[in-house]
CSV table of N, CA and C in Angstrom, one decimal:
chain,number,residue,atom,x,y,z
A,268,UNK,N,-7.6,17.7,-10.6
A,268,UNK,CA,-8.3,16.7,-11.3
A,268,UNK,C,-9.7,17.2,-11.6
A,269,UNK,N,-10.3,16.4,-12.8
A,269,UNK,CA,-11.8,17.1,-13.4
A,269,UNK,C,-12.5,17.1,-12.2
A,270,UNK,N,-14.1,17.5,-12.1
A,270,UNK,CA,-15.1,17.2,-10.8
A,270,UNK,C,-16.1,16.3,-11.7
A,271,UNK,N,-16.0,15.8,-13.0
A,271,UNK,CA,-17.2,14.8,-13.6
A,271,UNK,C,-17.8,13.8,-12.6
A,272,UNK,N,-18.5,13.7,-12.9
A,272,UNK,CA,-19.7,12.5,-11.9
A,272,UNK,C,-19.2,11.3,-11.2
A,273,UNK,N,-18.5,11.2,-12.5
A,273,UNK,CA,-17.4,9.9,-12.0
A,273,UNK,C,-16.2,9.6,-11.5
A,274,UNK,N,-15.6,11.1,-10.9
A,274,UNK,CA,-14.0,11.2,-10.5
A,274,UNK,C,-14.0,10.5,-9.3
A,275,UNK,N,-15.3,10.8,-8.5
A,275,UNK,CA,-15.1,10.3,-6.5
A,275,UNK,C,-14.8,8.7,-6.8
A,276,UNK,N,-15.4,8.1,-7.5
A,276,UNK,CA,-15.3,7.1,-8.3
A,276,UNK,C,-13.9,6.5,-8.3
A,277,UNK,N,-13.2,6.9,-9.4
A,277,UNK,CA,-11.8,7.1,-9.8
A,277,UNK,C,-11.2,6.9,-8.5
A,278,UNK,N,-11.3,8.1,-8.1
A,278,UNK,CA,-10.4,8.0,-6.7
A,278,UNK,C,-10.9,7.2,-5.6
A,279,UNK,N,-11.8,7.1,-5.6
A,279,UNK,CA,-12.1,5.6,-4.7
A,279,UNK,C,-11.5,4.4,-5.1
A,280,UNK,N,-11.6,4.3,-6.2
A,280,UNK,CA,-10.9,2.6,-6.9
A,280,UNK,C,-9.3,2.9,-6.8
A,281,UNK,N,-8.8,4.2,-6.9
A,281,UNK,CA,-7.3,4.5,-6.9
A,281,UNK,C,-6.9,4.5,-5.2
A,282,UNK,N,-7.6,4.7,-4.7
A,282,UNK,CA,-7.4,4.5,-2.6
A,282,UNK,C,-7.8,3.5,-2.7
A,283,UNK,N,-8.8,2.4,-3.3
A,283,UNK,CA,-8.7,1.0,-3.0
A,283,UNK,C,-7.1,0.0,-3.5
A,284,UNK,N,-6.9,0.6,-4.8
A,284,UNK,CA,-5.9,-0.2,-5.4
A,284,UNK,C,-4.4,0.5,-4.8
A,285,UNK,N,-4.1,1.4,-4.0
A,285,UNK,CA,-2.8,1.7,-3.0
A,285,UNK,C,-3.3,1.1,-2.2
A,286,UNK,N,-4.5,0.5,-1.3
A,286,UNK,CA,-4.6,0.1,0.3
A,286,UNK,C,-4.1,-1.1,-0.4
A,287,UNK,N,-4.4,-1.8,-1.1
A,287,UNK,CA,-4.4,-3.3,-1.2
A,287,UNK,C,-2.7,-3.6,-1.6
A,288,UNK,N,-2.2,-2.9,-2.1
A,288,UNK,CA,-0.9,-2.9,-3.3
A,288,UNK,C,-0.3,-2.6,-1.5
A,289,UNK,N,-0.3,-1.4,-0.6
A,289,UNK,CA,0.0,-1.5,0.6
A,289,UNK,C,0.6,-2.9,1.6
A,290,UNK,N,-0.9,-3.4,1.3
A,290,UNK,CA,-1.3,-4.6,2.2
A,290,UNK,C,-0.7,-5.6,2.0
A,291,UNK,N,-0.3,-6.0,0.8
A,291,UNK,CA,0.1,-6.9,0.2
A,291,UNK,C,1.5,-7.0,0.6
A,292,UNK,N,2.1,-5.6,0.3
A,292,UNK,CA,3.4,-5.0,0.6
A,292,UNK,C,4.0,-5.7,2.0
A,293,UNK,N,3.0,-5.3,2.8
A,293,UNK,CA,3.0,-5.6,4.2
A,293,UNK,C,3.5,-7.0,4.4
A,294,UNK,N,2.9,-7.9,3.7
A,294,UNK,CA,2.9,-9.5,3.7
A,294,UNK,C,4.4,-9.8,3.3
A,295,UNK,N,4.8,-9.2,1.9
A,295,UNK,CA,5.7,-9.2,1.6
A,295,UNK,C,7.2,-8.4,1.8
A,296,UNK,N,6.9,-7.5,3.2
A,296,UNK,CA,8.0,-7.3,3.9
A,296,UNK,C,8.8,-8.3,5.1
A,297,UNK,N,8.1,-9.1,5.1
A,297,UNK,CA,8.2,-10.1,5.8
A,297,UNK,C,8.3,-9.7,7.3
A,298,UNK,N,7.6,-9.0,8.0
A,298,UNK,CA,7.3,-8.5,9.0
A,298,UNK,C,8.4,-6.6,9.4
A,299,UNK,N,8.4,-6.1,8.3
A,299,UNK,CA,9.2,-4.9,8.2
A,299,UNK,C,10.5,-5.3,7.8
A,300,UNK,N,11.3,-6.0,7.6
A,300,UNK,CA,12.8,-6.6,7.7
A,300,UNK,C,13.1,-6.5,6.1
A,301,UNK,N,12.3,-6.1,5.6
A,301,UNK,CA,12.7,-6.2,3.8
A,301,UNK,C,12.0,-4.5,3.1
A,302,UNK,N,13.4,-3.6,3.2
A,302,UNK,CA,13.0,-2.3,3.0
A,302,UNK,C,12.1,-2.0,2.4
A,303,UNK,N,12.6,-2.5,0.8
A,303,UNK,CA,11.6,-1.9,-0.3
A,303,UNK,C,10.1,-2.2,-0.2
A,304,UNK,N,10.2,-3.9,0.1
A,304,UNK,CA,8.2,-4.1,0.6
A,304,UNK,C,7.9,-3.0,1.3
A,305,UNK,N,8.9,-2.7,2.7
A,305,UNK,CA,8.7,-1.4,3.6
A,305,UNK,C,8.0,0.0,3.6
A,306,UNK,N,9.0,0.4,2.5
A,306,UNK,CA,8.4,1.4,2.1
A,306,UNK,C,7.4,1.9,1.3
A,307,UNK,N,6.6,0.6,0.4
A,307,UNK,CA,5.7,0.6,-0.8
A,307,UNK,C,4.0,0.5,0.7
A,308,UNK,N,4.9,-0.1,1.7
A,308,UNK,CA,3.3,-0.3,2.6
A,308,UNK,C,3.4,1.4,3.2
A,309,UNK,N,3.8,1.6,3.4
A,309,UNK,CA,3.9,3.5,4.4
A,309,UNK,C,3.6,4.0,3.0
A,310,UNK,N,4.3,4.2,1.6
A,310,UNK,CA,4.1,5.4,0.8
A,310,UNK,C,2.1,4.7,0.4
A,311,UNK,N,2.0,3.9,-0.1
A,311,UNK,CA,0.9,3.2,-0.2
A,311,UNK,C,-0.7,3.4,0.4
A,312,UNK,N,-0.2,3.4,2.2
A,312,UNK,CA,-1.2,4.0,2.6
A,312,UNK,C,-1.3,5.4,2.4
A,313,UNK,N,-0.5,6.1,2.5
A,313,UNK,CA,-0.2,7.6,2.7
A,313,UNK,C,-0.8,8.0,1.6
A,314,UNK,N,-1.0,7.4,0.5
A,314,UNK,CA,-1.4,7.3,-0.9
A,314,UNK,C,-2.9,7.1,-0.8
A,315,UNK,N,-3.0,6.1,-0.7
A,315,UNK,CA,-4.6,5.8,-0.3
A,315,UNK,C,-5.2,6.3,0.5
A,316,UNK,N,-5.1,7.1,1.7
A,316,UNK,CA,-5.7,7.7,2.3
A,316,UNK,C,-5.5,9.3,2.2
A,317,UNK,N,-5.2,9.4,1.3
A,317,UNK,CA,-4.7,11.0,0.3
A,317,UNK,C,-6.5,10.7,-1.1
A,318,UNK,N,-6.5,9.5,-1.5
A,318,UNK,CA,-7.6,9.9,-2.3
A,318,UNK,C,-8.8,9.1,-2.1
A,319,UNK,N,-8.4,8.8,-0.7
A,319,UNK,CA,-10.2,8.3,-0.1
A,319,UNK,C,-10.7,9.9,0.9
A,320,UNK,N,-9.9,10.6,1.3
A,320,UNK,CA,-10.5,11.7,1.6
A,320,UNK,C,-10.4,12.8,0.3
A,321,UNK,N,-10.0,12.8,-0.6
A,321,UNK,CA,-10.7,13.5,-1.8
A,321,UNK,C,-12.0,12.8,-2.6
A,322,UNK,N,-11.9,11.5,-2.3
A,322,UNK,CA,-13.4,11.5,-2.9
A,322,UNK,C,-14.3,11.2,-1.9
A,323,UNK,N,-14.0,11.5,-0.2
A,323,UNK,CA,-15.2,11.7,0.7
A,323,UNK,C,-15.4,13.0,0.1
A,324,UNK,N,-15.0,13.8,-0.4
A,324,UNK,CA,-15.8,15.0,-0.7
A,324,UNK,C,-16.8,15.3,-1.1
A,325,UNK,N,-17.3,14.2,-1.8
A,325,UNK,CA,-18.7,14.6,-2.1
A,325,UNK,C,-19.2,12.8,-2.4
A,326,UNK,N,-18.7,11.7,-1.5
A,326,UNK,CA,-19.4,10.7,-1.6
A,326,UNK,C,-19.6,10.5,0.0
A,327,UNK,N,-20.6,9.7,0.5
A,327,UNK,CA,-21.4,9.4,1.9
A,327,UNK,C,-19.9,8.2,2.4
A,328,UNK,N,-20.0,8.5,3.6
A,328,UNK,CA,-18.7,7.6,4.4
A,328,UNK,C,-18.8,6.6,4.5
A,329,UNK,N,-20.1,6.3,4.8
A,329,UNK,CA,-20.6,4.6,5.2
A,329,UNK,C,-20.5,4.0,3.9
A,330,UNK,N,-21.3,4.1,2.7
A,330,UNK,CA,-21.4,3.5,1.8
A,330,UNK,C,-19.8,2.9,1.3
A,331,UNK,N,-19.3,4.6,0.9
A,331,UNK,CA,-18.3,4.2,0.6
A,331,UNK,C,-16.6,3.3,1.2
A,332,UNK,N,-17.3,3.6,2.7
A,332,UNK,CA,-16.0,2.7,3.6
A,332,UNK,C,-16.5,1.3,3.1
A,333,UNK,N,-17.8,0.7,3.1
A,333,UNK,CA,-18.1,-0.6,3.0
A,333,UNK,C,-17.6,-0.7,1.5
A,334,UNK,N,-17.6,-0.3,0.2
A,334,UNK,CA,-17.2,-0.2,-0.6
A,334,UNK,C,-15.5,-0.7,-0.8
A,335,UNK,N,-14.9,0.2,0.1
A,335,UNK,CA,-13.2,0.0,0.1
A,335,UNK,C,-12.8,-1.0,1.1
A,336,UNK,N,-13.6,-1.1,2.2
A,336,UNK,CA,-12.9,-2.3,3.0
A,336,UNK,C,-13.7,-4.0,2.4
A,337,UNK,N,-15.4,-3.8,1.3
A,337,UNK,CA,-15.3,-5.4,0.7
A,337,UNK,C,-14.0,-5.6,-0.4
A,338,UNK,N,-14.1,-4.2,-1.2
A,338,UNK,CA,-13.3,-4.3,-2.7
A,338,UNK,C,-11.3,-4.6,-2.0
A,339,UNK,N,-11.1,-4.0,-1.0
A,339,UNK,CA,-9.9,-4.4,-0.6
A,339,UNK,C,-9.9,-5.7,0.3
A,340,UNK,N,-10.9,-6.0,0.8
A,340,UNK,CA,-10.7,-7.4,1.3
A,340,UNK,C,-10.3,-8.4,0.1
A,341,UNK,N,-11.0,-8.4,-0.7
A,341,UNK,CA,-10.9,-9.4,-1.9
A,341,UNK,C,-9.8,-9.3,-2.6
A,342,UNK,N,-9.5,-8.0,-2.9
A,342,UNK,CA,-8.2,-7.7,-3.7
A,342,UNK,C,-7.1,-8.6,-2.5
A,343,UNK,N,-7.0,-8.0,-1.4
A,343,UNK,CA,-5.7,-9.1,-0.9
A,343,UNK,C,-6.1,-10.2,-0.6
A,344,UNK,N,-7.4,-11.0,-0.6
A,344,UNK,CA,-7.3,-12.4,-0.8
A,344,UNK,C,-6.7,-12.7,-2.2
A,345,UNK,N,-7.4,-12.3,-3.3
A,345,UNK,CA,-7.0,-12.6,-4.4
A,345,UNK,C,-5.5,-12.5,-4.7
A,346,UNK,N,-5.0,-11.4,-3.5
A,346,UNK,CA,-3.0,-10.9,-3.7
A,346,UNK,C,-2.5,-12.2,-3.1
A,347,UNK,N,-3.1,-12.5,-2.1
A,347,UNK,CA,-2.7,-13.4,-1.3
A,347,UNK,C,-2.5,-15.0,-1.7
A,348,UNK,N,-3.7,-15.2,-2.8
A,348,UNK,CA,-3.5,-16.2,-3.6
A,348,UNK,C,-2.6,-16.4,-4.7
A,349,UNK,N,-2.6,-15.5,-5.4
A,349,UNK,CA,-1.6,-15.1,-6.8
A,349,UNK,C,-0.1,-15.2,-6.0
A,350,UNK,N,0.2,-14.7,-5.4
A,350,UNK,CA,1.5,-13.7,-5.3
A,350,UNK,C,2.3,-14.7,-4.2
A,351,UNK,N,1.3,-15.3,-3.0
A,351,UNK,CA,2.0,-16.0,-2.1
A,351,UNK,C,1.4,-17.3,-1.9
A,352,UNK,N,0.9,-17.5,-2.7
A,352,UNK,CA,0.0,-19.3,-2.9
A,352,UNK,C,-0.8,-20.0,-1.9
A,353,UNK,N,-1.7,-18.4,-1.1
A,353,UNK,CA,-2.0,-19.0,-0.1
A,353,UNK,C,-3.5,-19.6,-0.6
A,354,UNK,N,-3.8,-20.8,0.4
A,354,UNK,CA,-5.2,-21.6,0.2
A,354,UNK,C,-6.4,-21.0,0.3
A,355,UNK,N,-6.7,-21.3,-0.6
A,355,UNK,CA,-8.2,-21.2,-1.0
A,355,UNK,C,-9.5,-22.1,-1.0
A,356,UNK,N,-10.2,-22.0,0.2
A,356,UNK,CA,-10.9,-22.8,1.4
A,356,UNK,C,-12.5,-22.3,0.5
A,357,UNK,N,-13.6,-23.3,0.6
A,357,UNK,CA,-14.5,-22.9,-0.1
A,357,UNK,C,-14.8,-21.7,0.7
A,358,UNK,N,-15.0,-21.9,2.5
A,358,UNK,CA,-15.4,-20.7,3.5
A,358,UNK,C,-15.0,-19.7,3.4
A,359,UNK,N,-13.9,-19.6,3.0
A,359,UNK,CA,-13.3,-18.8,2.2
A,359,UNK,C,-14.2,-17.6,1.4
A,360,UNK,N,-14.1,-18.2,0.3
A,360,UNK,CA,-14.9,-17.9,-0.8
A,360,UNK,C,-16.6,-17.6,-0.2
A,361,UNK,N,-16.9,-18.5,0.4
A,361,UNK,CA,-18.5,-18.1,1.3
A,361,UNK,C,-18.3,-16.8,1.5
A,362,UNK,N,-17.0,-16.6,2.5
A,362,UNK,CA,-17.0,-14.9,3.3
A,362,UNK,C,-17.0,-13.5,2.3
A,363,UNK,N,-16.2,-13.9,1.0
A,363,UNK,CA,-15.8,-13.1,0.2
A,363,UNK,C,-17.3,-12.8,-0.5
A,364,UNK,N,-18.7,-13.6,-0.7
A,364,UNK,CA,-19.7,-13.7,-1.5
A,364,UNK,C,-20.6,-13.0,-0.2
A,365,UNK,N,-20.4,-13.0,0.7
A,365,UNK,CA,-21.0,-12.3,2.1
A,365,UNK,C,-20.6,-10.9,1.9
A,366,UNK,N,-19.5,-10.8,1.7
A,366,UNK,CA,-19.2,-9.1,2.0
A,366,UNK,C,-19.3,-8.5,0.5
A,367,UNK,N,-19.5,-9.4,-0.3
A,367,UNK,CA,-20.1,-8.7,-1.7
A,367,UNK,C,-21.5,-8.1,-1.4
A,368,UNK,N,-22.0,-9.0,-0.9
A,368,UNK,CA,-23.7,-9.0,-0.8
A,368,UNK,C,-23.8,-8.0,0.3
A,369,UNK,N,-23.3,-8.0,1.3
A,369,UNK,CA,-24.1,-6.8,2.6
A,369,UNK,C,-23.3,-5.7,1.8
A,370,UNK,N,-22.3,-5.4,1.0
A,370,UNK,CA,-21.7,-4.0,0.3
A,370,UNK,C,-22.8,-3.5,-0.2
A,371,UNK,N,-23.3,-4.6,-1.3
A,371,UNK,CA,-24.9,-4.1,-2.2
A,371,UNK,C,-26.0,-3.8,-1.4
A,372,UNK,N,-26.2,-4.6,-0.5
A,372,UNK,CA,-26.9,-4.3,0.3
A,372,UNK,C,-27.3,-2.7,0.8
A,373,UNK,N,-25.9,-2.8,1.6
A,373,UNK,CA,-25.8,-1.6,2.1
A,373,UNK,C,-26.3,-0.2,1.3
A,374,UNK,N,-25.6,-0.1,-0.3
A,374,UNK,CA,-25.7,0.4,-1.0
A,374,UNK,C,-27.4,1.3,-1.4
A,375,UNK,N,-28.0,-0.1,-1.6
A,375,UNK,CA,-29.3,-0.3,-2.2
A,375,UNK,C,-30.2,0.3,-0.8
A,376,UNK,N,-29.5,0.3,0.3
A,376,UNK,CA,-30.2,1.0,1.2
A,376,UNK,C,-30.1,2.6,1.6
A,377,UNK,N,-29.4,3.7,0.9
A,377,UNK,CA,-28.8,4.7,0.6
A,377,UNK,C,-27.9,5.0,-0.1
A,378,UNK,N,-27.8,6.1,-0.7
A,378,UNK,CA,-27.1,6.5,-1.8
A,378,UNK,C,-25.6,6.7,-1.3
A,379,UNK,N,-25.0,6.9,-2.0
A,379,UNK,CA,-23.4,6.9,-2.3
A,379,UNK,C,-23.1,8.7,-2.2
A,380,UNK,N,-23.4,9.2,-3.2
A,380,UNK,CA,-23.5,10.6,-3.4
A,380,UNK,C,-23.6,11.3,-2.3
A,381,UNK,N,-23.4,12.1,-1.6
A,381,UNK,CA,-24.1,13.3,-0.8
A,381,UNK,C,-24.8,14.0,-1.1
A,382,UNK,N,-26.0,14.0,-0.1
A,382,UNK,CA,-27.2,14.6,-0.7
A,382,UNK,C,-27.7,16.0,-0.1
């Protein structure tokens, strides 16, 4: 893959979008007992954590874990709503506007990049 400015990037949003597509999987194996969900949660992570350590390569861990554990919390709430109709509680919604904000936070408090 290129090394442009923006690839750690890429592959961060691509290890966010297998953990979540994983996670979701997970829900929808119905506790292991339904193969194919089965195997989409194992190849999935195996996947995502294949290109969250290619783009620790040159981005900072903290930033970035807080990065993939707000952006993947939301993605499976949001999976969670779409896909399996679960409720949507305003506290809810409070928690998900919480972990937006200490993500930025965090951010705005050191750089992403390795320096």
């Amino acid at each position: 893959m290129g090394r442009g400015p923006l690839m750690p990037f890429v592959l961060l949003a691509l290890a966010i979008a297998f953990e979540v597509t994983a996670t979701l999987s997970m829900r929808a194996s119905d506790g292991f007992t339904k193969a194919g969900p089965a195997v989409v949660v194992v190849v999935g992570y195996l996947i995502s954590f294949f290109f969250m350590a290619k783009a620790l390569t040159s981005l900072n861990v903290g930033p970035v874990y807080a990065i993939w554990s707000a952006l993947g919390t939301i993605g499976a709430f949001v999976g969670g709503v779409l896909l399996f109709d679960e409720q949507v509680k305003p506290l809810t919604i409070a928690g998900a506007v919480i972990i937006v904000v200490g993500v930025i936070v965090m951010n705005l408090g050191g750089g992403v990049h390795q320096g």
